[in-house]
PDB file of C-alpha atoms in Angstrom:
ATOM      1  CA  MET A   2      41.932  -7.300 -11.215  1.00  0.00           C
ATOM      2  CA  GLY A   3      38.478  -7.126  -9.591  1.00  0.00           C
ATOM      3  CA  LYS A   4      35.240  -6.649 -11.444  1.00  0.00           C
ATOM      4  CA  THR A   5      33.651  -3.191 -11.595  1.00  0.00           C
ATOM      5  CA  ASP A   6      29.877  -2.838 -11.351  1.00  0.00           C
ATOM      6  CA  ILE A   7      28.543  -0.653 -14.151  1.00  0.00           C
ATOM      7  CA  HIS A   8      25.218   1.059 -13.515  1.00  0.00           C
ATOM      8  CA  THR A   9      23.372   2.051 -16.692  1.00  0.00           C
ATOM      9  CA  VAL A  10      21.082   5.072 -16.613  1.00  0.00           C
ATOM     10  CA  GLN A  11      18.096   4.964 -18.964  1.00  0.00           C
ATOM     11  CA  VAL A  12      15.942   7.953 -19.893  1.00  0.00           C
ATOM     12  CA  TYR A  13      12.222   7.218 -19.497  1.00  0.00           C
ATOM     13  CA  GLY A  14       9.098   9.294 -20.061  1.00  0.00           C
ATOM     14  CA  SER A  15       7.633  10.718 -23.267  1.00  0.00           C
ATOM     15  CA  GLY A  16       9.294  14.130 -23.047  1.00  0.00           C
ATOM     16  CA  SER A  17       6.269  15.626 -24.826  1.00  0.00           C
ATOM     17  CA  TYR A  18       4.567  17.480 -21.960  1.00  0.00           C
ATOM     18  CA  SER A  19       5.140  21.018 -20.709  1.00  0.00           C
ATOM     19  CA  VAL A  20       3.737  20.954 -17.161  1.00  0.00           C
ATOM     20  CA  LYS A  21       2.304  17.947 -15.368  1.00  0.00           C
ATOM     21  CA  SER A  22      -0.667  18.942 -13.253  1.00  0.00           C
ATOM     22  CA  PRO A  23      -3.933  17.322 -12.132  1.00  0.00           C
ATOM     23  CA  GLY A  24      -5.547  20.780 -12.061  1.00  0.00           C
ATOM     24  CA  GLU A  25      -6.798  22.976  -9.247  1.00  0.00           C
ATOM     25  CA  PRO A  26      -6.664  22.829  -6.277  1.00  0.00           C
ATOM     26  CA  HIS A  27      -3.749  20.396  -6.477  1.00  0.00           C
ATOM     27  CA  PRO A  28      -0.211  21.719  -7.034  1.00  0.00           C
ATOM     28  CA  ASN A  29       1.782  21.267 -10.226  1.00  0.00           C
ATOM     29  CA  LEU A  30       4.715  18.875 -10.281  1.00  0.00           C
ATOM     30  CA  PRO A  31       7.275  18.700  -8.861  1.00  0.00           C
ATOM     31  CA  SER A  32       5.886  19.224  -5.386  1.00  0.00           C
ATOM     32  CA  SER A  33       6.259  17.893  -1.837  1.00  0.00           C
ATOM     33  CA  TRP A  34       4.056  16.770   1.036  1.00  0.00           C
ATOM     34  CA  ILE A  35       4.336  15.897   4.722  1.00  0.00           C
ATOM     35  CA  PHE A  36       1.515  13.824   6.233  1.00  0.00           C
ATOM     36  CA  SER A  37       1.529  13.974  10.033  1.00  0.00           C
ATOM     37  CA  GLY A  38      -0.873  12.096  12.270  1.00  0.00           C
ATOM     38  CA  PRO A  39      -1.165   9.246  14.782  1.00  0.00           C
ATOM     39  CA  THR A  40      -1.718   5.600  13.845  1.00  0.00           C
ATOM     40  CA  CYS A  41      -5.016   4.903  12.026  1.00  0.00           C
ATOM     41  CA  SER A  42      -5.599   8.615  11.421  1.00  0.00           C
ATOM     42  CA  GLY A  43      -5.951   8.210   7.644  1.00  0.00           C
ATOM     43  CA  LYS A  44      -2.664   9.693   6.478  1.00  0.00           C
ATOM     44  CA  SER A  45      -1.712   6.581   4.464  1.00  0.00           C
ATOM     45  CA  GLN A  46      -5.029   6.662   2.618  1.00  0.00           C
ATOM     46  CA  ALA A  47      -4.427  10.324   1.866  1.00  0.00           C
ATOM     47  CA  TRP A  48      -1.108   9.827   0.092  1.00  0.00           C
ATOM     48  CA  LEU A  49      -2.330   6.646  -1.580  1.00  0.00           C
ATOM     49  CA  THR A  50      -5.264   8.609  -2.990  1.00  0.00           C
ATOM     50  CA  LEU A  51      -2.925  11.232  -4.393  1.00  0.00           C
ATOM     51  CA  ILE A  52      -0.823   8.563  -6.133  1.00  0.00           C
ATOM     52  CA  LEU A  53      -3.561   6.211  -7.341  1.00  0.00           C
ATOM     53  CA  ASN A  54      -6.209   8.788  -8.225  1.00  0.00           C
ATOM     54  CA  VAL A  55      -5.318  12.476  -8.234  1.00  0.00           C
ATOM     55  CA  TYR A  56      -1.833  12.211  -9.800  1.00  0.00           C
ATOM     56  CA  ARG A  57      -2.269   8.827 -11.474  1.00  0.00           C
ATOM     57  CA  GLY A  58      -0.170   8.591 -14.633  1.00  0.00           C
ATOM     58  CA  LEU A  59       1.665  11.866 -13.991  1.00  0.00           C
ATOM     59  CA  TRP A  60       4.800  10.369 -12.434  1.00  0.00           C
ATOM     60  CA  ASP A  61       7.114   8.356 -14.680  1.00  0.00           C
ATOM     61  CA  ARG A  62       8.616   6.514 -11.711  1.00  0.00           C
ATOM     62  CA  ILE A  63       7.496   6.139  -8.083  1.00  0.00           C
ATOM     63  CA  PHE A  64       9.821   4.806  -5.370  1.00  0.00           C
ATOM     64  CA  VAL A  65       8.267   3.810  -2.043  1.00  0.00           C
ATOM     65  CA  PHE A  66      10.180   3.110   1.179  1.00  0.00           C
ATOM     66  CA  SER A  67       7.798   1.643   3.756  1.00  0.00           C
ATOM     67  CA  PRO A  68       8.089  -1.168   6.321  1.00  0.00           C
ATOM     68  CA  SER A  69       4.419  -1.983   5.637  1.00  0.00           C
ATOM     69  CA  ILE A  70       4.525  -2.135   1.837  1.00  0.00           C
ATOM     70  CA  LEU A  71       4.435  -5.960   1.676  1.00  0.00           C
ATOM     71  CA  VAL A  72       2.325  -6.741   4.752  1.00  0.00           C
ATOM     72  CA  ASP A  73      -0.456  -4.137   4.755  1.00  0.00           C
ATOM     73  CA  ASP A  74      -3.461  -4.984   2.568  1.00  0.00           C
ATOM     74  CA  SER A  75      -4.110  -1.289   1.954  1.00  0.00           C
ATOM     75  CA  TYR A  76      -0.981  -1.236  -0.238  1.00  0.00           C
ATOM     76  CA  VAL A  77      -2.100  -4.023  -2.603  1.00  0.00           C
ATOM     77  CA  GLU A  78      -3.340  -1.632  -5.306  1.00  0.00           C
ATOM     78  CA  LEU A  79      -0.196   0.446  -4.989  1.00  0.00           C
ATOM     79  CA  ARG A  80       2.013  -2.611  -5.502  1.00  0.00           C
ATOM     80  CA  LYS A  81       0.001  -3.598  -8.595  1.00  0.00           C
ATOM     81  CA  TYR A  82       0.335  -0.075  -9.968  1.00  0.00           C
ATOM     82  CA  LEU A  83       4.098  -0.005  -9.391  1.00  0.00           C
ATOM     83  CA  ASP A  84       4.559  -3.477 -10.887  1.00  0.00           C
ATOM     84  CA  LYS A  85       2.858  -2.260 -14.083  1.00  0.00           C
ATOM     85  CA  MET A  86       5.018   0.855 -14.092  1.00  0.00           C
ATOM     86  CA  ALA A  87       8.214  -1.223 -13.930  1.00  0.00           C
ATOM     87  CA  PRO A  88       8.137  -5.030 -13.450  1.00  0.00           C
ATOM     88  CA  SER A  89       9.917  -5.979 -10.225  1.00  0.00           C
ATOM     89  CA  ASP A  90      12.239  -8.380 -12.047  1.00  0.00           C
ATOM     90  CA  ARG A  91      13.656  -5.435 -14.030  1.00  0.00           C
ATOM     91  CA  GLU A  92      13.490  -2.492 -11.654  1.00  0.00           C
ATOM     92  CA  LYS A  93      12.575  -2.469  -7.968  1.00  0.00           C
ATOM     93  CA  LEU A  94      10.296   0.410  -6.987  1.00  0.00           C
ATOM     94  CA  TYR A  95       9.261  -0.444  -3.423  1.00  0.00           C
ATOM     95  CA  PHE A  96      11.318  -1.367  -0.382  1.00  0.00           C
ATOM     96  CA  GLU A  97      10.505  -2.578   3.132  1.00  0.00           C
ATOM     97  CA  ASP A  98      13.535  -0.827   4.621  1.00  0.00           C
ATOM     98  CA  MET A  99      15.048   2.592   4.066  1.00  0.00           C
ATOM     99  CA  ASP A 100      17.758   1.670   1.559  1.00  0.00           C
ATOM    100  CA  MET A 101      20.069   4.665   1.697  1.00  0.00           C
ATOM    101  CA  GLY A 102      22.228   3.366  -1.115  1.00  0.00           C
ATOM    102  CA  LYS A 103      19.183   3.104  -3.359  1.00  0.00           C
ATOM    103  CA  LEU A 104      17.996   6.588  -2.438  1.00  0.00           C
ATOM    104  CA  GLY A 105      21.406   8.012  -3.288  1.00  0.00           C
ATOM    105  CA  GLN A 106      21.318   6.126  -6.585  1.00  0.00           C
ATOM    106  CA  ILE A 107      17.858   7.522  -7.374  1.00  0.00           C
ATOM    107  CA  LEU A 108      19.116  11.062  -6.887  1.00  0.00           C
ATOM    108  CA  ASP A 109      22.259  10.459  -8.955  1.00  0.00           C
ATOM    109  CA  ASP A 110      20.320   8.741 -11.761  1.00  0.00           C
ATOM    110  CA  GLN A 111      17.723  11.478 -11.945  1.00  0.00           C
ATOM    111  CA  ARG A 112      20.452  14.114 -12.073  1.00  0.00           C
ATOM    112  CA  ALA A 113      22.091  12.268 -14.985  1.00  0.00           C
ATOM    113  CA  ILE A 114      18.724  11.840 -16.720  1.00  0.00           C
ATOM    114  CA  CYS A 115      17.961  15.557 -16.402  1.00  0.00           C
ATOM    115  CA  GLU A 116      21.338  16.422 -17.900  1.00  0.00           C
ATOM    116  CA  MET A 117      20.723  14.067 -20.838  1.00  0.00           C
ATOM    117  CA  CYS A 118      17.241  15.478 -21.361  1.00  0.00           C
ATOM    118  CA  LYS A 119      18.600  19.018 -21.476  1.00  0.00           C
ATOM    119  CA  GLN A 120      21.155  17.974 -24.079  1.00  0.00           C
ATOM    120  CA  ARG A 121      18.395  16.377 -26.163  1.00  0.00           C
ATOM    121  CA  LYS A 122      16.036  19.318 -25.526  1.00  0.00           C
ATOM    122  CA  MET A 123      13.513  17.017 -23.858  1.00  0.00           C
ATOM    123  CA  LYS A 124      11.327  17.621 -20.832  1.00  0.00           C
ATOM    124  CA  CYS A 125      12.744  15.828 -17.797  1.00  0.00           C
ATOM    125  CA  PRO A 126      10.620  12.941 -16.460  1.00  0.00           C
ATOM    126  CA  GLU A 127       8.855  13.457 -13.144  1.00  0.00           C
ATOM    127  CA  ILE A 128       9.497  10.983 -10.334  1.00  0.00           C
ATOM    128  CA  LEU A 129       8.171  10.571  -6.789  1.00  0.00           C
ATOM    129  CA  VAL A 130       9.908   9.332  -3.636  1.00  0.00           C
ATOM    130  CA  VAL A 131       7.731   8.243  -0.689  1.00  0.00           C
ATOM    131  CA  VAL A 132       9.170   7.772   2.809  1.00  0.00           C
ATOM    132  CA  ASP A 133       6.493   6.172   4.959  1.00  0.00           C
ATOM    133  CA  ASP A 134       6.484   5.419   8.687  1.00  0.00           C
ATOM    134  CA  MET A 135      10.220   5.786   9.310  1.00  0.00           C
ATOM    135  CA  ALA A 136       9.986   7.947  12.433  1.00  0.00           C
ATOM    136  CA  ASP A 137      11.630   5.229  14.534  1.00  0.00           C
ATOM    137  CA  ARG A 138      14.772   5.408  12.384  1.00  0.00           C
ATOM    138  CA  ALA A 139      17.045   8.082  13.862  1.00  0.00           C
ATOM    139  CA  ASP A 140      19.164   8.107  10.697  1.00  0.00           C
ATOM    140  CA  VAL A 141      16.333   8.756   8.225  1.00  0.00           C
ATOM    141  CA  LEU A 142      14.283  11.887   8.873  1.00  0.00           C
ATOM    142  CA  ALA A 143      16.766  13.766  11.037  1.00  0.00           C
ATOM    143  CA  ARG A 144      20.490  14.182  11.650  1.00  0.00           C
ATOM    144  CA  ARG A 145      20.682  13.314  15.351  1.00  0.00           C
ATOM    145  CA  SER A 146      23.643  13.203  17.672  1.00  0.00           C
ATOM    146  CA  GLY A 147      25.299   9.821  18.045  1.00  0.00           C
ATOM    147  CA  VAL A 148      23.983   8.537  14.715  1.00  0.00           C
ATOM    148  CA  LYS A 149      26.765   7.715  12.269  1.00  0.00           C
ATOM    149  CA  ASN A 150      24.594   6.757   9.292  1.00  0.00           C
ATOM    150  CA  GLN A 151      24.373   9.664   6.883  1.00  0.00           C
ATOM    151  CA  GLY A 152      20.962   8.675   5.553  1.00  0.00           C
ATOM    152  CA  GLY A 153      19.384  11.820   6.920  1.00  0.00           C
ATOM    153  CA  SER A 154      21.567  13.856   4.597  1.00  0.00           C
ATOM    154  CA  HIS A 155      20.074  12.058   1.577  1.00  0.00           C
ATOM    155  CA  ILE A 156      16.563  12.985   2.694  1.00  0.00           C
ATOM    156  CA  VAL A 157      17.648  16.582   3.280  1.00  0.00           C
ATOM    157  CA  SER A 158      19.221  16.677  -0.192  1.00  0.00           C
ATOM    158  CA  LEU A 159      15.954  15.353  -1.597  1.00  0.00           C
ATOM    159  CA  ALA A 160      13.978  18.069   0.202  1.00  0.00           C
ATOM    160  CA  VAL A 161      16.328  20.911  -0.733  1.00  0.00           C
ATOM    161  CA  ARG A 162      17.255  19.989  -4.323  1.00  0.00           C
ATOM    162  CA  GLY A 163      14.527  17.592  -5.405  1.00  0.00           C
ATOM    163  CA  ARG A 164      12.444  20.152  -7.284  1.00  0.00           C
ATOM    164  CA  HIS A 165      15.437  21.129  -9.417  1.00  0.00           C
ATOM    165  CA  LEU A 166      15.702  17.476 -10.504  1.00  0.00           C
ATOM    166  CA  HIS A 167      11.948  17.081 -11.117  1.00  0.00           C
ATOM    167  CA  ILE A 168      11.592  14.908  -8.018  1.00  0.00           C
ATOM    168  CA  SER A 169       8.467  15.143  -5.897  1.00  0.00           C
ATOM    169  CA  TRP A 170       8.518  13.641  -2.416  1.00  0.00           C
ATOM    170  CA  MET A 171       6.163  12.573   0.348  1.00  0.00           C
ATOM    171  CA  VAL A 172       6.991  11.952   4.000  1.00  0.00           C
ATOM    172  CA  SER A 173       4.448  10.245   6.252  1.00  0.00           C
ATOM    173  CA  THR A 174       5.130  10.443   9.981  1.00  0.00           C
ATOM    174  CA  GLN A 175       3.322   9.994  13.287  1.00  0.00           C
ATOM    175  CA  CYS A 176       4.815  13.188  14.702  1.00  0.00           C
ATOM    176  CA  LEU A 177       5.890  16.342  12.863  1.00  0.00           C
ATOM    177  CA  ASN A 178       8.585  17.059  15.469  1.00  0.00           C
ATOM    178  CA  LEU A 179      10.511  13.962  14.359  1.00  0.00           C
ATOM    179  CA  VAL A 180      11.074  15.432  10.885  1.00  0.00           C
ATOM    180  CA  SER A 181      14.216  17.555  10.694  1.00  0.00           C
ATOM    181  CA  LEU A 182      13.957  21.321  10.266  1.00  0.00           C
ATOM    182  CA  PRO A 183      15.448  21.501   6.718  1.00  0.00           C
ATOM    183  CA  ILE A 184      12.817  19.040   5.499  1.00  0.00           C
ATOM    184  CA  ARG A 185       9.960  20.939   7.160  1.00  0.00           C
ATOM    185  CA  LYS A 186      11.237  24.258   5.827  1.00  0.00           C
ATOM    186  CA  ASN A 187      11.325  23.018   2.229  1.00  0.00           C
ATOM    187  CA  VAL A 188       7.998  21.188   2.072  1.00  0.00           C
ATOM    188  CA  ARG A 189       5.214  22.799   0.034  1.00  0.00           C
ATOM    189  CA  ASN A 190       2.198  20.995   1.485  1.00  0.00           C
ATOM    190  CA  ILE A 191       1.567  19.820   5.054  1.00  0.00           C
ATOM    191  CA  LEU A 192      -1.444  17.676   5.949  1.00  0.00           C
ATOM    192  CA  VAL A 193      -1.941  17.391   9.695  1.00  0.00           C
ATOM    193  CA  TRP A 194      -4.292  15.150  11.636  1.00  0.00           C
ATOM    194  CA  ARG A 195      -4.957  15.287  15.375  1.00  0.00           C
ATOM    195  CA  ALA A 196      -1.815  16.160  17.342  1.00  0.00           C
ATOM    196  CA  ARG A 197      -1.231  14.358  20.611  1.00  0.00           C
ATOM    197  CA  SER A 198       0.956  16.832  22.442  1.00  0.00           C
ATOM    198  CA  ALA A 199       1.175  20.556  23.068  1.00  0.00           C
ATOM    199  CA  ARG A 200       4.747  20.517  21.778  1.00  0.00           C
ATOM    200  CA  GLU A 201       3.660  19.162  18.418  1.00  0.00           C
ATOM    201  CA  ILE A 202       0.840  21.724  18.184  1.00  0.00           C
ATOM    202  CA  GLU A 203       3.384  24.450  18.894  1.00  0.00           C
ATOM    203  CA  CYS A 204       5.635  23.061  16.156  1.00  0.00           C
ATOM    204  CA  ILE A 205       2.750  23.016  13.672  1.00  0.00           C
ATOM    205  CA  CYS A 206       1.744  26.585  14.500  1.00  0.00           C
ATOM    206  CA  GLU A 207       5.336  27.765  14.146  1.00  0.00           C
ATOM    207  CA  GLU A 208       5.737  26.065  10.767  1.00  0.00           C
ATOM    208  CA  LEU A 209       2.475  27.430   9.333  1.00  0.00           C
ATOM    209  CA  ALA A 210       2.261  30.866  10.992  1.00  0.00           C
ATOM    210  CA  ALA A 211       4.073  32.729   8.191  1.00  0.00           C
ATOM    211  CA  VAL A 212       2.871  30.700   5.187  1.00  0.00           C
ATOM    212  CA  TYR A 213       0.157  33.178   4.207  1.00  0.00           C
TER     213      TYR A 213
END
């Protein structure tokens, strides 16, 4: 008889807060962001600032998927912050590749944690998922024809149901058009740098025309 892997879910967070918010003009948690801009536009510094300064200490867990997380010096402080949040030998919080299995596990664990917190009459912990610079992966930000990997469905589930599970999310991309429609329709905050094509400008205008 083969061995069965048993995954243990642990409830973290104090459970003593009512609403986690850094104050105006920043949104309360959970929330969501898309950062869209070309290389070296400053979008990475923007989301790093939100994590390390504006919302520092307000997320109980932060999971980062970025191919640059271990090679870019601008992520050094982020790695130190995540290592203090959960030592890497106990729980891995940042990944160089888009680990779809891990993302699915994050969603399942948070759902189980929220159910346990409701039973104990505790406030659910807030977590953040960051997907950075994955526009070249056809299976990540969009469900495209000819792509068998169902990773895009995990991201869509995160965008559609994340707020109900107290999950905030950030997507950083070089082009807004590469992000699938369900993700764009469910995001609460869009930060846009210089667009490089008329098609992308048209997409941005269409997405934001009816916001206010």
